[in-house]
Short mmCIF file of C-alpha atoms in Angstrom, two decimals:
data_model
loop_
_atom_site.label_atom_id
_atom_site.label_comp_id
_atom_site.label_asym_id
_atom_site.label_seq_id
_atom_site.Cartn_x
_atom_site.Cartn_y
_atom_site.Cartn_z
CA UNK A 18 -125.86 -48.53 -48.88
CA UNK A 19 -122.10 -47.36 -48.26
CA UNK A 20 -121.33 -49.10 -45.23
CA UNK A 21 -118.81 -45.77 -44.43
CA UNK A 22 -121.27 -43.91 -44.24
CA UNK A 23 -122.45 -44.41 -40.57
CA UNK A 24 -118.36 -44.58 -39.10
CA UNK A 25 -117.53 -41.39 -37.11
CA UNK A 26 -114.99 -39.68 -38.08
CA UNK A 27 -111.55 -40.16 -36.00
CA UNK A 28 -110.65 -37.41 -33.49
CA UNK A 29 -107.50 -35.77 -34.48
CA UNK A 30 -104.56 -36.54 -32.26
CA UNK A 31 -103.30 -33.70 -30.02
CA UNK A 32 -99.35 -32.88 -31.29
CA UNK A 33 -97.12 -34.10 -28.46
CA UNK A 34 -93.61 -32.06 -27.93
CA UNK A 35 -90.12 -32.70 -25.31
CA UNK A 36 -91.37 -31.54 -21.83
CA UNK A 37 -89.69 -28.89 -20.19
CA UNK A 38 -87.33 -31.66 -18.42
CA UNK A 39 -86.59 -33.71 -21.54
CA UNK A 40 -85.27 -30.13 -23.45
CA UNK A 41 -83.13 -29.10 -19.84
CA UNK A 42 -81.53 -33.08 -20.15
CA UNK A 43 -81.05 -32.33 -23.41
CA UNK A 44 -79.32 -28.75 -22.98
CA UNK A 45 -77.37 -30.58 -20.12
CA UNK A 46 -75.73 -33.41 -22.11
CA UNK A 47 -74.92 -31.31 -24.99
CA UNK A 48 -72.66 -28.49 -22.80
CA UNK A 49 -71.54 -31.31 -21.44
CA UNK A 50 -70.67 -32.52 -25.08
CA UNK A 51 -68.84 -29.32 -25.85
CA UNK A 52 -66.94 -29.35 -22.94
CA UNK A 53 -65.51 -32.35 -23.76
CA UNK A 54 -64.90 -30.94 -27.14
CA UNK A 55 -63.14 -27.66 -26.13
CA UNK A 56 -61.00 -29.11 -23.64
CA UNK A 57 -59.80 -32.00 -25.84
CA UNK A 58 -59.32 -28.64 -28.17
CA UNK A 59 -57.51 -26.81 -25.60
CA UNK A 60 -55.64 -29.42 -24.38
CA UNK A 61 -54.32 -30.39 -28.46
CA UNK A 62 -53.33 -26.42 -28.50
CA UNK A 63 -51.20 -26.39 -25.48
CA UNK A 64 -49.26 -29.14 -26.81
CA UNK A 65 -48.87 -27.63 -29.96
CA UNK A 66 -47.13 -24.75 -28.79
CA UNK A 67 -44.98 -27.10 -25.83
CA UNK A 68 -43.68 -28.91 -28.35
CA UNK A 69 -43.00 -25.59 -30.91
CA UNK A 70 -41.43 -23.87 -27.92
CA UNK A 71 -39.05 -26.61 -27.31
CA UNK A 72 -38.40 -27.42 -30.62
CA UNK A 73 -36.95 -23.64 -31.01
CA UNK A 74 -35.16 -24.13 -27.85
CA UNK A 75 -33.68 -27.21 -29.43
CA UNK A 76 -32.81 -25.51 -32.44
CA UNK A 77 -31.02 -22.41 -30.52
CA UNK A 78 -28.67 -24.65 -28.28
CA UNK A 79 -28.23 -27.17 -31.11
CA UNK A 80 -26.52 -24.70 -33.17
CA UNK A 81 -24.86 -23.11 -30.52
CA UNK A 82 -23.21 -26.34 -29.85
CA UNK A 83 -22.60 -27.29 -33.68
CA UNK A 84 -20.78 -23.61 -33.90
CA UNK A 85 -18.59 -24.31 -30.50
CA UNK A 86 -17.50 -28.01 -31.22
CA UNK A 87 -16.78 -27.33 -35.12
CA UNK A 88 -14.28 -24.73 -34.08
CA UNK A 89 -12.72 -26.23 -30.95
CA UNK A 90 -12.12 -29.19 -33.27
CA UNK A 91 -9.57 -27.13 -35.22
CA UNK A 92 -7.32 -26.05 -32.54
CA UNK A 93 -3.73 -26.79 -33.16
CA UNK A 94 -4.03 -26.70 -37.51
CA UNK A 95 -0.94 -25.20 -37.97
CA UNK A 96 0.78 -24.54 -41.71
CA UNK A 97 4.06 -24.96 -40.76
CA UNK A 98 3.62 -28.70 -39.65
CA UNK A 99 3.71 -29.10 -43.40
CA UNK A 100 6.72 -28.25 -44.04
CA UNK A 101 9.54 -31.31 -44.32
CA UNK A 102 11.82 -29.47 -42.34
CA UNK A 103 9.58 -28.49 -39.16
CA UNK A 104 8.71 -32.60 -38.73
CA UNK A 105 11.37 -34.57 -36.50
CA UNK A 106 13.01 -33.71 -33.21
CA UNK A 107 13.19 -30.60 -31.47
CA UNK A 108 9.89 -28.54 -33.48
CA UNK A 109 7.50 -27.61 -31.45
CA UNK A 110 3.92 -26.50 -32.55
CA UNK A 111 3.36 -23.71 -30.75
CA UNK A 112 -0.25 -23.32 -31.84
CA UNK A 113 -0.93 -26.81 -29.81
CA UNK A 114 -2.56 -25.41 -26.62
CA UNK A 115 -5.94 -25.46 -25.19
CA UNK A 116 -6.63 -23.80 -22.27
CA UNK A 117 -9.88 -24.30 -19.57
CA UNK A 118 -10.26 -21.65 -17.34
CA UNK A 119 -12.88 -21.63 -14.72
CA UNK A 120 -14.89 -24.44 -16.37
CA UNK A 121 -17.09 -21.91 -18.07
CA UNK A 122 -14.08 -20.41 -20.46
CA UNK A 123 -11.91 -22.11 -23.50
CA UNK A 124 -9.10 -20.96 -25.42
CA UNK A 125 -7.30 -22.43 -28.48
CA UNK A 126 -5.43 -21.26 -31.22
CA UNK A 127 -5.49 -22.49 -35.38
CA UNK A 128 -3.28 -21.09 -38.20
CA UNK A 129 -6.65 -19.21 -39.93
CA UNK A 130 -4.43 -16.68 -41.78
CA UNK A 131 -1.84 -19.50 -43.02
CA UNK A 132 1.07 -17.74 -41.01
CA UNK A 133 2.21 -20.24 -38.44
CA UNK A 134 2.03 -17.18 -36.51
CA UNK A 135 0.31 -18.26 -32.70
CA UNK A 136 1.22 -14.88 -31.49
CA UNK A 137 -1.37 -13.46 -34.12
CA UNK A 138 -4.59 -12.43 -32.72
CA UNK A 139 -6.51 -13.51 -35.76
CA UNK A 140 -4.73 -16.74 -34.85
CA UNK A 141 -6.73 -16.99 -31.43
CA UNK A 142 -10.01 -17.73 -30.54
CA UNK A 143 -12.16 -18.73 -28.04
CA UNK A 144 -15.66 -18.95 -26.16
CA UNK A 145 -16.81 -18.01 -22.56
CA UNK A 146 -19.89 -18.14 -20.36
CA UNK A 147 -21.04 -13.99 -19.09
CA UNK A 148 -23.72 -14.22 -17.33
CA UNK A 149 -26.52 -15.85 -19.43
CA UNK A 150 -24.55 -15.14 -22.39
CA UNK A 151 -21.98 -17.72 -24.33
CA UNK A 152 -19.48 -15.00 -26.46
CA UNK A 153 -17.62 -16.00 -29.00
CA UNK A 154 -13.67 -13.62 -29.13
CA UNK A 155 -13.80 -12.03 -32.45
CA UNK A 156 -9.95 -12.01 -32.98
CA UNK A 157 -9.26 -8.52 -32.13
CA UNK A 158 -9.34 -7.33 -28.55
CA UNK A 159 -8.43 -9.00 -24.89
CA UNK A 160 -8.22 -12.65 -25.45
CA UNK A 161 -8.25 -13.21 -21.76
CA UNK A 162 -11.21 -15.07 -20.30
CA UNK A 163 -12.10 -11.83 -18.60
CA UNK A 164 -11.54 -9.30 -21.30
CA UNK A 165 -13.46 -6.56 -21.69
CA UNK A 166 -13.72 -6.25 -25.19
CA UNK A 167 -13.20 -8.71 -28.26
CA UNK A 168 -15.80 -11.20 -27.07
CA UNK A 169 -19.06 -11.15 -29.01
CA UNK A 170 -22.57 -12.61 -28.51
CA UNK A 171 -23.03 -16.00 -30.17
CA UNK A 172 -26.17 -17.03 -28.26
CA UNK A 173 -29.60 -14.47 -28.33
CA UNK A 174 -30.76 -13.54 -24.91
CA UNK A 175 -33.87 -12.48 -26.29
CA UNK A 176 -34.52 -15.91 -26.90
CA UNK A 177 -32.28 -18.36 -24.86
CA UNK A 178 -30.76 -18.24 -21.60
CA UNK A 179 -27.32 -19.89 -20.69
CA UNK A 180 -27.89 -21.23 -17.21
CA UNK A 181 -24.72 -23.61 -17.54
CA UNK A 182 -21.47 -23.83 -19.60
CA UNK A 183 -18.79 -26.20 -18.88
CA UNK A 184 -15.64 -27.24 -20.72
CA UNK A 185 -13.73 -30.04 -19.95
CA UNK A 186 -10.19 -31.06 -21.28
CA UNK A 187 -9.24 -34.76 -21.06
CA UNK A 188 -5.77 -36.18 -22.30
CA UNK A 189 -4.14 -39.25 -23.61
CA UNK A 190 -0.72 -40.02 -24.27
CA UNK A 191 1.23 -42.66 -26.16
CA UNK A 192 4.60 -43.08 -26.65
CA UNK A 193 5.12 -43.68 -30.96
CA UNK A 194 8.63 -44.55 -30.66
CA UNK A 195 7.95 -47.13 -28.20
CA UNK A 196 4.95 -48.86 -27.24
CA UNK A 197 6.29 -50.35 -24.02
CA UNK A 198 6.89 -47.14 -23.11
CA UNK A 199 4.58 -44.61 -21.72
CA UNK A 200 5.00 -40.63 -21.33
CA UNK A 201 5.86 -40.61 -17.84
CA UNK A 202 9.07 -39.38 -17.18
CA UNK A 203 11.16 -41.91 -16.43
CA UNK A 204 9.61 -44.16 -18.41
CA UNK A 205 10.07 -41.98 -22.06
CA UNK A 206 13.70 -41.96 -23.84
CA UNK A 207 14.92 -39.07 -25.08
CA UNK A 208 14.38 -38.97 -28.56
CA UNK A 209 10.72 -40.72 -27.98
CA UNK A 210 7.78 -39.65 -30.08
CA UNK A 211 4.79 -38.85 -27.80
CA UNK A 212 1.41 -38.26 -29.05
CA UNK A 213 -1.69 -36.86 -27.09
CA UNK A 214 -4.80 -36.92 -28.01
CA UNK A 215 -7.32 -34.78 -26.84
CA UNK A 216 -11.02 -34.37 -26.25
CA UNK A 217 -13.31 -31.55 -25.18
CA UNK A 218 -16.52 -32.16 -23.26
CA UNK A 219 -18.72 -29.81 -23.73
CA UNK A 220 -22.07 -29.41 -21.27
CA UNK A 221 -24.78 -26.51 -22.21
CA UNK A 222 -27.94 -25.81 -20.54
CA UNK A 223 -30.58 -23.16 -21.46
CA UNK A 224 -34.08 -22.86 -21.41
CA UNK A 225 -36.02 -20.34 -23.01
CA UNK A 226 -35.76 -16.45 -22.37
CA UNK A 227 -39.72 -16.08 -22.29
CA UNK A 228 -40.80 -19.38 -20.55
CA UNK A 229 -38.59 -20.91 -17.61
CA UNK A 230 -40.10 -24.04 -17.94
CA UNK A 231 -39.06 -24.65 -21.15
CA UNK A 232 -35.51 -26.14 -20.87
CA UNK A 233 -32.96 -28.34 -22.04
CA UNK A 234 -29.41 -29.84 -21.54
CA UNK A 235 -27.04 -30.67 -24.05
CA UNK A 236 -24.16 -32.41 -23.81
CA UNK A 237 -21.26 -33.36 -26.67
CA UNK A 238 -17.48 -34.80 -26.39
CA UNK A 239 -15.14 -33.11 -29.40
CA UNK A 240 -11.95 -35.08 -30.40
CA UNK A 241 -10.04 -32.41 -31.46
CA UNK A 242 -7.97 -33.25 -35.11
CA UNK A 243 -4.76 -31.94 -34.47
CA UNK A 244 -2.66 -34.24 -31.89
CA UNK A 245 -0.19 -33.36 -29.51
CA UNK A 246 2.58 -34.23 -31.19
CA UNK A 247 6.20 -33.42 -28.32
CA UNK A 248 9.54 -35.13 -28.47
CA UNK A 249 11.79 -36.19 -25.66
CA UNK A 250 14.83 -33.76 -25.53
#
């Protein structure tokens, strides 16, 4: 006799499912998941293009100030300080001056066409704040800090804006001849070698022509090469 035979068969379990409340829970947490997700996202995006949008402002005033303090460093080169005859008492270079005006406004001259001529305008250049603008004088024109024509764009206004622009000249005199000396007068001898040397600070801020927020300062002191070089008469 098959002892199975007599066993009643098992009822079938009824298939069991999430309740209503365990799927909203469950639809809950995971927008609450994504949220997390897309604002991490978001949040990664916006820092992205902060840091792009600075790094271009960077880049603008960076070589805006690499294309002022590699020329400024020139002023005074002048040819004829190598010839024999020019060196000693009683030459002066007349290409040696650098003038500030207004803060905002520099001026220099360098022998660029190998004439020893200072009264050439290729000879002169220079760079000025207008308005949000740093120009750059193109060596023909009005060489004056307010000229009206000569001066050309060297910064984009479509994509930086100047707020600041400052030049500073600082000085610093020895006496060669005589170290005891100094440059005062009264103190040099005529005949007395006295060297200056000379630096340029240099202060630019900008900030971004499209975003206001966006901005940066820059500052940079430029020992210019070409010394001072005057002798007591």
């Amino acid at each position: 006799m098959n002892p199975d035979a007599n066993r009643r068969p098992r009822a079938a379990r009824p298939m069991q499912g999430f309740s209503l409340v365990e799927l909203m829970i469950a639809v809950v947490l995971g927008m609450i998941v994504i949220a997390g997700v897309i604002q991490v996202f978001v949040g990664s995006a916006r820092s992205n293009t902060e840091l792009l949008r600075m790094t271009r402002l960077e880049e603008e005033l960076s070589a805006i100030m690499t294309l002022m303090s590699a020329d400024i460093r020139r002023a005074g080169f002048n040819t004829a300080a190598n010839n024999p005859g020019n060196v000693g008492a009683g030459w002066v270079n007349d290409m040696a001056p650098v003038l500030v005006t207004g803060d905002d406004c520099i001026r220099y001259i360098y022998d660029s066409e190998g004439n020893a001529n200072a009264a050439d305008i290729n000879n002169r250049f220079g760079f000025r704040l207008n308005g949000s603008v740093i120009e750059m004088f193109t060596n023909q024109g009005d060489w004056t800090c307010g000229g009206a024509n000569g001066w050309l764009p060297a910064s984009s206004a479509n994509v930086v804006t100047i707020n600041d622009l400052e030049f500073a000249l600082t000085e610093q005199c020895i006496n060669a001849t005589n170290n005891a000396r100094t440059c005062a007068a009264g103190s040099a001898l005529p005949g007395d070698t006295l060297v200056t040397t000379r630096f340029v600070d240099i202060t630019l801020d900008g900030q971004l022509a499209t975003d206001a927020l966006v901005r940066r300062n820059l500052q940079e002191s430029v020992r210019i090469r070409n010394d001072l070089i005057t002798f007591v008469p």
